[in-house]
């Protein structure tokens, strides 16, 4: 029967990649939401200071900015020359065929312009400080959790696991299991005293540390329900004490894929 590593020797590439992705998503969203909140000042300014003018659609062209390259869109362009010398230019509309866009050239449309900049648009932006602040605060809550998972569960735990494995197997240890024999006095036994099952499982172990003192601590590795059940049933497990922590060094039996049911 085959076996697979659990505890500190288990490969965590997938979960580490997932934690990195989750942290990036929440941090980027957090930054965007606070940027949107601070943008309310600009939106409010435009709603109070922009003026409505009439301008003309002066040209049309192919929409090279379209995200769907299989769809051909055509855009019409308006242009307004202000009395103070600023030229305002923007997109009037998007059409699915060239003939419709071409027919709009020369038409008059209403737009809004900012007399103090080159901003222009077909409509005024809306602003809502309370909503923007509320959304920004809501998106702030997951960020510390995501960063904790990334820094502690991904980066810190991987570094600690490498240090423990180096202590147990020496500097020549590798994850391909070519060298397996632990060095003398690096592995001892601990007693599983508690298991907490959630989305992931936590295992509490009673053991003697490197100074001979009896400790009872939670293993900092995550376990699946199947792995936690195995450790709980085995009760006495192999661990490697390291400073104020320890690593679980166990293998769980795995039925071969081609085995008969």
mmCIF file of C-alpha atoms in Angstrom:
data_model
loop_
_atom_site.group_PDB
_atom_site.id
_atom_site.type_symbol
_atom_site.label_atom_id
_atom_site.label_comp_id
_atom_site.label_asym_id
_atom_site.label_seq_id
_atom_site.Cartn_x
_atom_site.Cartn_y
_atom_site.Cartn_z
ATOM 1 C CA UNK A 1 0.000 0.000 0.000
ATOM 2 C CA UNK A 2 1.270 3.452 -0.902
ATOM 3 C CA UNK A 3 1.722 6.254 1.594
ATOM 4 C CA UNK A 4 1.703 10.044 1.386
ATOM 5 C CA UNK A 5 3.310 12.607 3.638
ATOM 6 C CA UNK A 6 1.218 14.632 6.058
ATOM 7 C CA UNK A 7 2.377 17.368 8.376
ATOM 8 C CA UNK A 8 5.477 19.402 7.540
ATOM 9 C CA UNK A 9 6.634 17.194 4.653
ATOM 10 C CA UNK A 10 3.379 17.572 2.733
ATOM 11 C CA UNK A 11 3.657 19.509 -0.515
ATOM 12 C CA UNK A 12 1.725 22.779 -0.187
ATOM 13 C CA UNK A 13 2.301 24.370 -3.589
ATOM 14 C CA UNK A 14 -1.396 24.486 -4.497
ATOM 15 C CA UNK A 15 -2.614 25.949 -1.210
ATOM 16 C CA UNK A 16 0.241 28.471 -1.196
ATOM 17 C CA UNK A 17 -0.672 29.583 -4.720
ATOM 18 C CA UNK A 18 -4.316 29.872 -3.654
ATOM 19 C CA UNK A 19 -3.434 31.991 -0.601
ATOM 20 C CA UNK A 20 -1.304 34.301 -2.750
ATOM 21 C CA UNK A 21 -4.154 34.699 -5.243
ATOM 22 C CA UNK A 22 -6.748 35.361 -2.524
ATOM 23 C CA UNK A 23 -4.511 37.955 -0.835
ATOM 24 C CA UNK A 24 -3.898 39.761 -4.140
ATOM 25 C CA UNK A 25 -7.621 39.855 -4.965
ATOM 26 C CA UNK A 26 -8.582 41.318 -1.590
ATOM 27 C CA UNK A 27 -5.723 43.839 -1.478
ATOM 28 C CA UNK A 28 -6.374 45.086 -5.021
ATOM 29 C CA UNK A 29 -10.113 45.361 -4.327
ATOM 30 C CA UNK A 30 -9.380 47.160 -1.037
ATOM 31 C CA UNK A 31 -7.188 49.722 -2.828
ATOM 32 C CA UNK A 32 -9.763 50.237 -5.585
ATOM 33 C CA UNK A 33 -12.646 50.767 -3.143
ATOM 34 C CA UNK A 34 -10.749 53.400 -1.135
ATOM 35 C CA UNK A 35 -9.654 55.057 -4.370
ATOM 36 C CA UNK A 36 -13.335 55.181 -5.399
ATOM 37 C CA UNK A 37 -14.218 56.776 -2.053
ATOM 38 C CA UNK A 38 -11.585 59.479 -2.453
ATOM 39 C CA UNK A 39 -12.777 60.031 -6.034
ATOM 40 C CA UNK A 40 -16.154 61.201 -4.718
ATOM 41 C CA UNK A 41 -14.644 64.674 -4.225
ATOM 42 C CA UNK A 42 -13.898 64.865 -7.939
ATOM 43 C CA UNK A 43 -17.332 63.530 -8.885
ATOM 44 C CA UNK A 44 -18.971 66.087 -6.597
ATOM 45 C CA UNK A 45 -16.877 68.880 -8.091
ATOM 46 C CA UNK A 46 -17.923 67.931 -11.641
ATOM 47 C CA UNK A 47 -21.603 67.712 -10.708
ATOM 48 C CA UNK A 48 -21.453 71.242 -9.289
ATOM 49 C CA UNK A 49 -19.137 72.948 -11.791
ATOM 50 C CA UNK A 50 -19.495 71.244 -15.164
ATOM 51 C CA UNK A 51 -21.540 73.132 -17.741
ATOM 52 C CA UNK A 52 -23.751 71.797 -20.498
ATOM 53 C CA UNK A 53 -22.915 72.745 -24.082
ATOM 54 C CA UNK A 54 -23.922 71.708 -27.568
ATOM 55 C CA UNK A 55 -21.303 70.221 -29.836
ATOM 56 C CA UNK A 56 -20.989 68.346 -33.110
ATOM 57 C CA UNK A 57 -20.009 64.794 -34.033
ATOM 58 C CA UNK A 58 -17.035 65.392 -36.305
ATOM 59 C CA UNK A 59 -15.760 61.914 -37.238
ATOM 60 C CA UNK A 60 -16.038 58.179 -36.779
ATOM 61 C CA UNK A 61 -13.593 55.278 -36.699
ATOM 62 C CA UNK A 62 -13.015 51.647 -35.906
ATOM 63 C CA UNK A 63 -13.101 50.793 -32.194
ATOM 64 C CA UNK A 64 -9.647 49.349 -31.548
ATOM 65 C CA UNK A 65 -10.255 49.297 -27.785
ATOM 66 C CA UNK A 66 -12.975 46.646 -27.994
ATOM 67 C CA UNK A 67 -12.255 43.700 -25.692
ATOM 68 C CA UNK A 68 -13.997 41.297 -28.069
ATOM 69 C CA UNK A 69 -11.807 41.150 -31.172
ATOM 70 C CA UNK A 70 -14.445 39.070 -33.006
ATOM 71 C CA UNK A 71 -16.958 41.943 -32.793
ATOM 72 C CA UNK A 72 -16.436 44.902 -35.113
ATOM 73 C CA UNK A 73 -17.592 48.158 -33.528
ATOM 74 C CA UNK A 74 -17.467 51.705 -34.836
ATOM 75 C CA UNK A 75 -17.319 54.815 -32.668
ATOM 76 C CA UNK A 76 -18.398 58.373 -33.377
ATOM 77 C CA UNK A 77 -16.273 61.251 -32.072
ATOM 78 C CA UNK A 78 -17.454 64.673 -30.964
ATOM 79 C CA UNK A 79 -15.325 67.798 -30.595
ATOM 80 C CA UNK A 80 -15.995 71.113 -28.861
ATOM 81 C CA UNK A 81 -13.810 74.225 -29.079
ATOM 82 C CA UNK A 82 -14.360 76.412 -26.033
ATOM 83 C CA UNK A 83 -14.106 80.187 -25.879
ATOM 84 C CA UNK A 84 -11.096 79.893 -23.553
ATOM 85 C CA UNK A 85 -9.152 77.768 -26.021
ATOM 86 C CA UNK A 86 -9.593 74.267 -24.564
ATOM 87 C CA UNK A 87 -10.557 71.579 -27.072
ATOM 88 C CA UNK A 88 -12.883 68.913 -25.648
ATOM 89 C CA UNK A 89 -12.995 65.628 -27.483
ATOM 90 C CA UNK A 90 -14.687 62.317 -26.671
ATOM 91 C CA UNK A 91 -16.696 59.338 -27.850
ATOM 92 C CA UNK A 92 -20.323 59.998 -28.717
ATOM 93 C CA UNK A 93 -21.576 56.451 -29.349
ATOM 94 C CA UNK A 94 -20.602 52.920 -30.352
ATOM 95 C CA UNK A 95 -22.233 51.184 -33.327
ATOM 96 C CA UNK A 96 -22.060 47.690 -34.728
ATOM 97 C CA UNK A 97 -21.871 48.824 -38.346
ATOM 98 C CA UNK A 98 -19.977 51.524 -40.204
ATOM 99 C CA UNK A 99 -22.945 53.000 -42.061
ATOM 100 C CA UNK A 100 -24.782 53.969 -38.866
ATOM 101 C CA UNK A 101 -21.664 55.616 -37.443
ATOM 102 C CA UNK A 102 -21.001 57.485 -40.688
ATOM 103 C CA UNK A 103 -24.581 58.793 -40.802
ATOM 104 C CA UNK A 104 -24.180 60.440 -37.377
ATOM 105 C CA UNK A 105 -21.306 62.692 -38.476
ATOM 106 C CA UNK A 106 -22.509 66.292 -38.369
ATOM 107 C CA UNK A 107 -25.246 65.710 -35.781
ATOM 108 C CA UNK A 108 -25.533 67.956 -32.726
ATOM 109 C CA UNK A 109 -25.417 66.478 -29.218
ATOM 110 C CA UNK A 110 -25.366 67.796 -25.652
ATOM 111 C CA UNK A 111 -22.257 67.210 -23.520
ATOM 112 C CA UNK A 112 -20.856 68.412 -20.210
ATOM 113 C CA UNK A 113 -17.456 70.086 -19.897
ATOM 114 C CA UNK A 114 -15.287 71.222 -16.996
ATOM 115 C CA UNK A 115 -14.176 74.820 -17.603
ATOM 116 C CA UNK A 116 -11.111 74.289 -15.416
ATOM 117 C CA UNK A 117 -9.760 71.167 -17.166
ATOM 118 C CA UNK A 118 -10.153 69.150 -20.352
ATOM 119 C CA UNK A 119 -12.756 66.774 -18.830
ATOM 120 C CA UNK A 120 -15.889 66.185 -20.860
ATOM 121 C CA UNK A 121 -18.662 63.607 -20.941
ATOM 122 C CA UNK A 122 -22.157 62.875 -22.183
ATOM 123 C CA UNK A 123 -23.424 62.682 -18.590
ATOM 124 C CA UNK A 124 -22.404 63.872 -15.159
ATOM 125 C CA UNK A 125 -20.931 61.329 -12.749
ATOM 126 C CA UNK A 126 -22.972 60.608 -9.622
ATOM 127 C CA UNK A 127 -21.454 60.705 -6.163
ATOM 128 C CA UNK A 128 -22.401 59.137 -2.835
ATOM 129 C CA UNK A 129 -19.933 59.520 0.013
ATOM 130 C CA UNK A 130 -21.853 57.322 2.439
ATOM 131 C CA UNK A 131 -22.199 54.379 0.065
ATOM 132 C CA UNK A 132 -18.586 54.593 -1.104
ATOM 133 C CA UNK A 133 -17.309 54.764 2.484
ATOM 134 C CA UNK A 134 -19.503 51.857 3.563
ATOM 135 C CA UNK A 135 -18.307 49.663 0.696
ATOM 136 C CA UNK A 136 -14.659 50.595 1.347
ATOM 137 C CA UNK A 137 -14.968 49.698 5.041
ATOM 138 C CA UNK A 138 -16.656 46.377 4.249
ATOM 139 C CA UNK A 139 -13.831 45.444 1.877
ATOM 140 C CA UNK A 140 -11.270 46.416 4.528
ATOM 141 C CA UNK A 141 -12.277 43.596 6.889
ATOM 142 C CA UNK A 142 -11.051 40.637 4.746
ATOM 143 C CA UNK A 143 -7.645 42.229 4.087
ATOM 144 C CA UNK A 144 -6.027 41.510 7.508
ATOM 145 C CA UNK A 145 -7.338 37.941 7.335
ATOM 146 C CA UNK A 146 -5.976 37.441 3.819
ATOM 147 C CA UNK A 147 -2.604 38.938 4.781
ATOM 148 C CA UNK A 148 -2.478 36.760 7.913
ATOM 149 C CA UNK A 149 -3.093 33.646 5.839
ATOM 150 C CA UNK A 150 -0.461 34.707 3.314
ATOM 151 C CA UNK A 151 2.257 35.820 5.747
ATOM 152 C CA UNK A 152 1.747 33.311 8.554
ATOM 153 C CA UNK A 153 0.170 30.280 6.923
ATOM 154 C CA UNK A 154 2.038 30.482 3.630
ATOM 155 C CA UNK A 155 5.348 32.319 3.959
ATOM 156 C CA UNK A 156 6.219 31.837 7.658
ATOM 157 C CA UNK A 157 5.021 28.231 7.909
ATOM 158 C CA UNK A 158 6.874 27.205 4.747
ATOM 159 C CA UNK A 159 10.078 28.769 6.092
ATOM 160 C CA UNK A 160 9.645 27.019 9.460
ATOM 161 C CA UNK A 161 8.877 23.699 7.805
ATOM 162 C CA UNK A 162 12.057 23.931 5.734
ATOM 163 C CA UNK A 163 14.095 24.666 8.861
ATOM 164 C CA UNK A 164 12.603 21.693 10.709
ATOM 165 C CA UNK A 165 13.166 19.368 7.750
ATOM 166 C CA UNK A 166 16.751 20.581 7.434
ATOM 167 C CA UNK A 167 17.301 19.852 11.125
ATOM 168 C CA UNK A 168 15.785 16.362 10.853
ATOM 169 C CA UNK A 169 17.198 15.219 7.524
ATOM 170 C CA UNK A 170 20.208 17.467 7.092
ATOM 171 C CA UNK A 171 21.019 19.942 4.358
ATOM 172 C CA UNK A 172 20.853 17.176 1.715
ATOM 173 C CA UNK A 173 17.127 16.534 2.315
ATOM 174 C CA UNK A 174 14.819 16.934 -0.659
ATOM 175 C CA UNK A 175 11.128 16.415 -1.236
ATOM 176 C CA UNK A 176 11.694 13.618 -3.747
ATOM 177 C CA UNK A 177 12.248 11.224 -0.830
ATOM 178 C CA UNK A 178 15.696 10.187 -2.060
ATOM 179 C CA UNK A 179 17.082 10.629 1.447
ATOM 180 C CA UNK A 180 14.701 9.528 4.193
ATOM 181 C CA UNK A 181 16.633 8.652 7.335
ATOM 182 C CA UNK A 182 16.246 11.193 10.147
ATOM 183 C CA UNK A 183 19.358 12.308 11.984
ATOM 184 C CA UNK A 184 19.901 11.081 15.542
ATOM 185 C CA UNK A 185 17.874 12.701 18.350
ATOM 186 C CA UNK A 186 15.773 14.829 16.027
ATOM 187 C CA UNK A 187 12.514 12.849 16.025
ATOM 188 C CA UNK A 188 10.484 11.899 19.070
ATOM 189 C CA UNK A 189 6.930 10.828 19.786
ATOM 190 C CA UNK A 190 3.949 12.888 20.826
ATOM 191 C CA UNK A 191 0.429 12.077 21.957
ATOM 192 C CA UNK A 192 -2.580 13.457 20.092
ATOM 193 C CA UNK A 193 -4.818 14.926 22.794
ATOM 194 C CA UNK A 194 -7.380 16.870 20.802
ATOM 195 C CA UNK A 195 -8.637 17.396 17.242
ATOM 196 C CA UNK A 196 -10.767 20.286 16.039
ATOM 197 C CA UNK A 197 -12.499 19.838 12.693
ATOM 198 C CA UNK A 198 -13.656 22.729 10.560
ATOM 199 C CA UNK A 199 -13.020 23.445 6.877
ATOM 200 C CA UNK A 200 -9.490 22.403 7.835
ATOM 201 C CA UNK A 201 -8.525 20.444 10.937
ATOM 202 C CA UNK A 202 -6.236 21.281 13.854
ATOM 203 C CA UNK A 203 -4.362 18.720 15.933
ATOM 204 C CA UNK A 204 -3.164 19.215 19.522
ATOM 205 C CA UNK A 205 -0.145 17.211 20.665
ATOM 206 C CA UNK A 206 1.424 16.538 24.048
ATOM 207 C CA UNK A 207 5.201 16.101 23.813
ATOM 208 C CA UNK A 208 8.587 16.833 25.338
ATOM 209 C CA UNK A 209 10.501 19.724 23.844
ATOM 210 C CA UNK A 210 14.224 19.927 23.127
ATOM 211 C CA UNK A 211 14.890 20.775 26.803
ATOM 212 C CA UNK A 212 12.859 17.865 28.127
ATOM 213 C CA UNK A 213 9.939 20.006 29.310
ATOM 214 C CA UNK A 214 6.417 18.634 28.770
ATOM 215 C CA UNK A 215 4.319 20.770 26.443
ATOM 216 C CA UNK A 216 0.873 20.521 24.921
ATOM 217 C CA UNK A 217 0.420 22.643 21.826
ATOM 218 C CA UNK A 218 -1.540 22.834 18.608
ATOM 219 C CA UNK A 219 0.342 21.800 15.489
ATOM 220 C CA UNK A 220 0.561 24.749 13.155
ATOM 221 C CA UNK A 221 -0.017 22.670 10.053
ATOM 222 C CA UNK A 222 -3.465 22.271 8.538
ATOM 223 C CA UNK A 223 -4.880 18.783 8.057
ATOM 224 C CA UNK A 224 -7.716 17.327 6.014
ATOM 225 C CA UNK A 225 -10.491 15.484 7.837
ATOM 226 C CA UNK A 226 -9.037 12.171 6.676
ATOM 227 C CA UNK A 227 -5.556 13.082 7.915
ATOM 228 C CA UNK A 228 -6.863 14.327 11.273
ATOM 229 C CA UNK A 229 -8.870 11.137 11.764
ATOM 230 C CA UNK A 230 -5.775 9.053 11.029
ATOM 231 C CA UNK A 231 -3.643 10.969 13.534
ATOM 232 C CA UNK A 232 -6.391 10.803 16.167
ATOM 233 C CA UNK A 233 -6.755 7.044 15.762
ATOM 234 C CA UNK A 234 -2.995 6.463 15.766
ATOM 235 C CA UNK A 235 -2.735 8.558 18.962
ATOM 236 C CA UNK A 236 1.070 8.292 19.319
ATOM 237 C CA UNK A 237 2.726 10.044 16.398
ATOM 238 C CA UNK A 238 6.192 11.080 15.241
ATOM 239 C CA UNK A 239 7.104 14.723 15.707
ATOM 240 C CA UNK A 240 10.203 16.894 15.446
ATOM 241 C CA UNK A 241 10.505 19.508 18.247
ATOM 242 C CA UNK A 242 12.063 22.762 17.098
ATOM 243 C CA UNK A 243 12.568 25.697 19.478
ATOM 244 C CA UNK A 244 9.082 26.679 20.687
ATOM 245 C CA UNK A 245 7.209 24.660 18.065
ATOM 246 C CA UNK A 246 7.231 21.244 16.423
ATOM 247 C CA UNK A 247 6.460 19.536 13.161
ATOM 248 C CA UNK A 248 4.441 16.374 12.630
ATOM 249 C CA UNK A 249 6.286 13.747 10.563
ATOM 250 C CA UNK A 250 3.793 11.104 9.520
ATOM 251 C CA UNK A 251 2.680 9.124 6.512
ATOM 252 C CA UNK A 252 -0.889 8.121 5.857
ATOM 253 C CA UNK A 253 -1.674 4.872 3.964
ATOM 254 C CA UNK A 254 -3.196 5.471 0.545
ATOM 255 C CA UNK A 255 -4.977 2.798 -1.433
ATOM 256 C CA UNK A 256 -3.479 2.470 -4.939
ATOM 257 C CA UNK A 257 -5.745 3.792 -7.696
ATOM 258 C CA UNK A 258 -5.799 0.446 -9.474
ATOM 259 C CA UNK A 259 -6.664 -1.477 -6.317
ATOM 260 C CA UNK A 260 -9.828 -3.564 -6.398
ATOM 261 C CA UNK A 261 -12.748 -2.285 -4.308
#
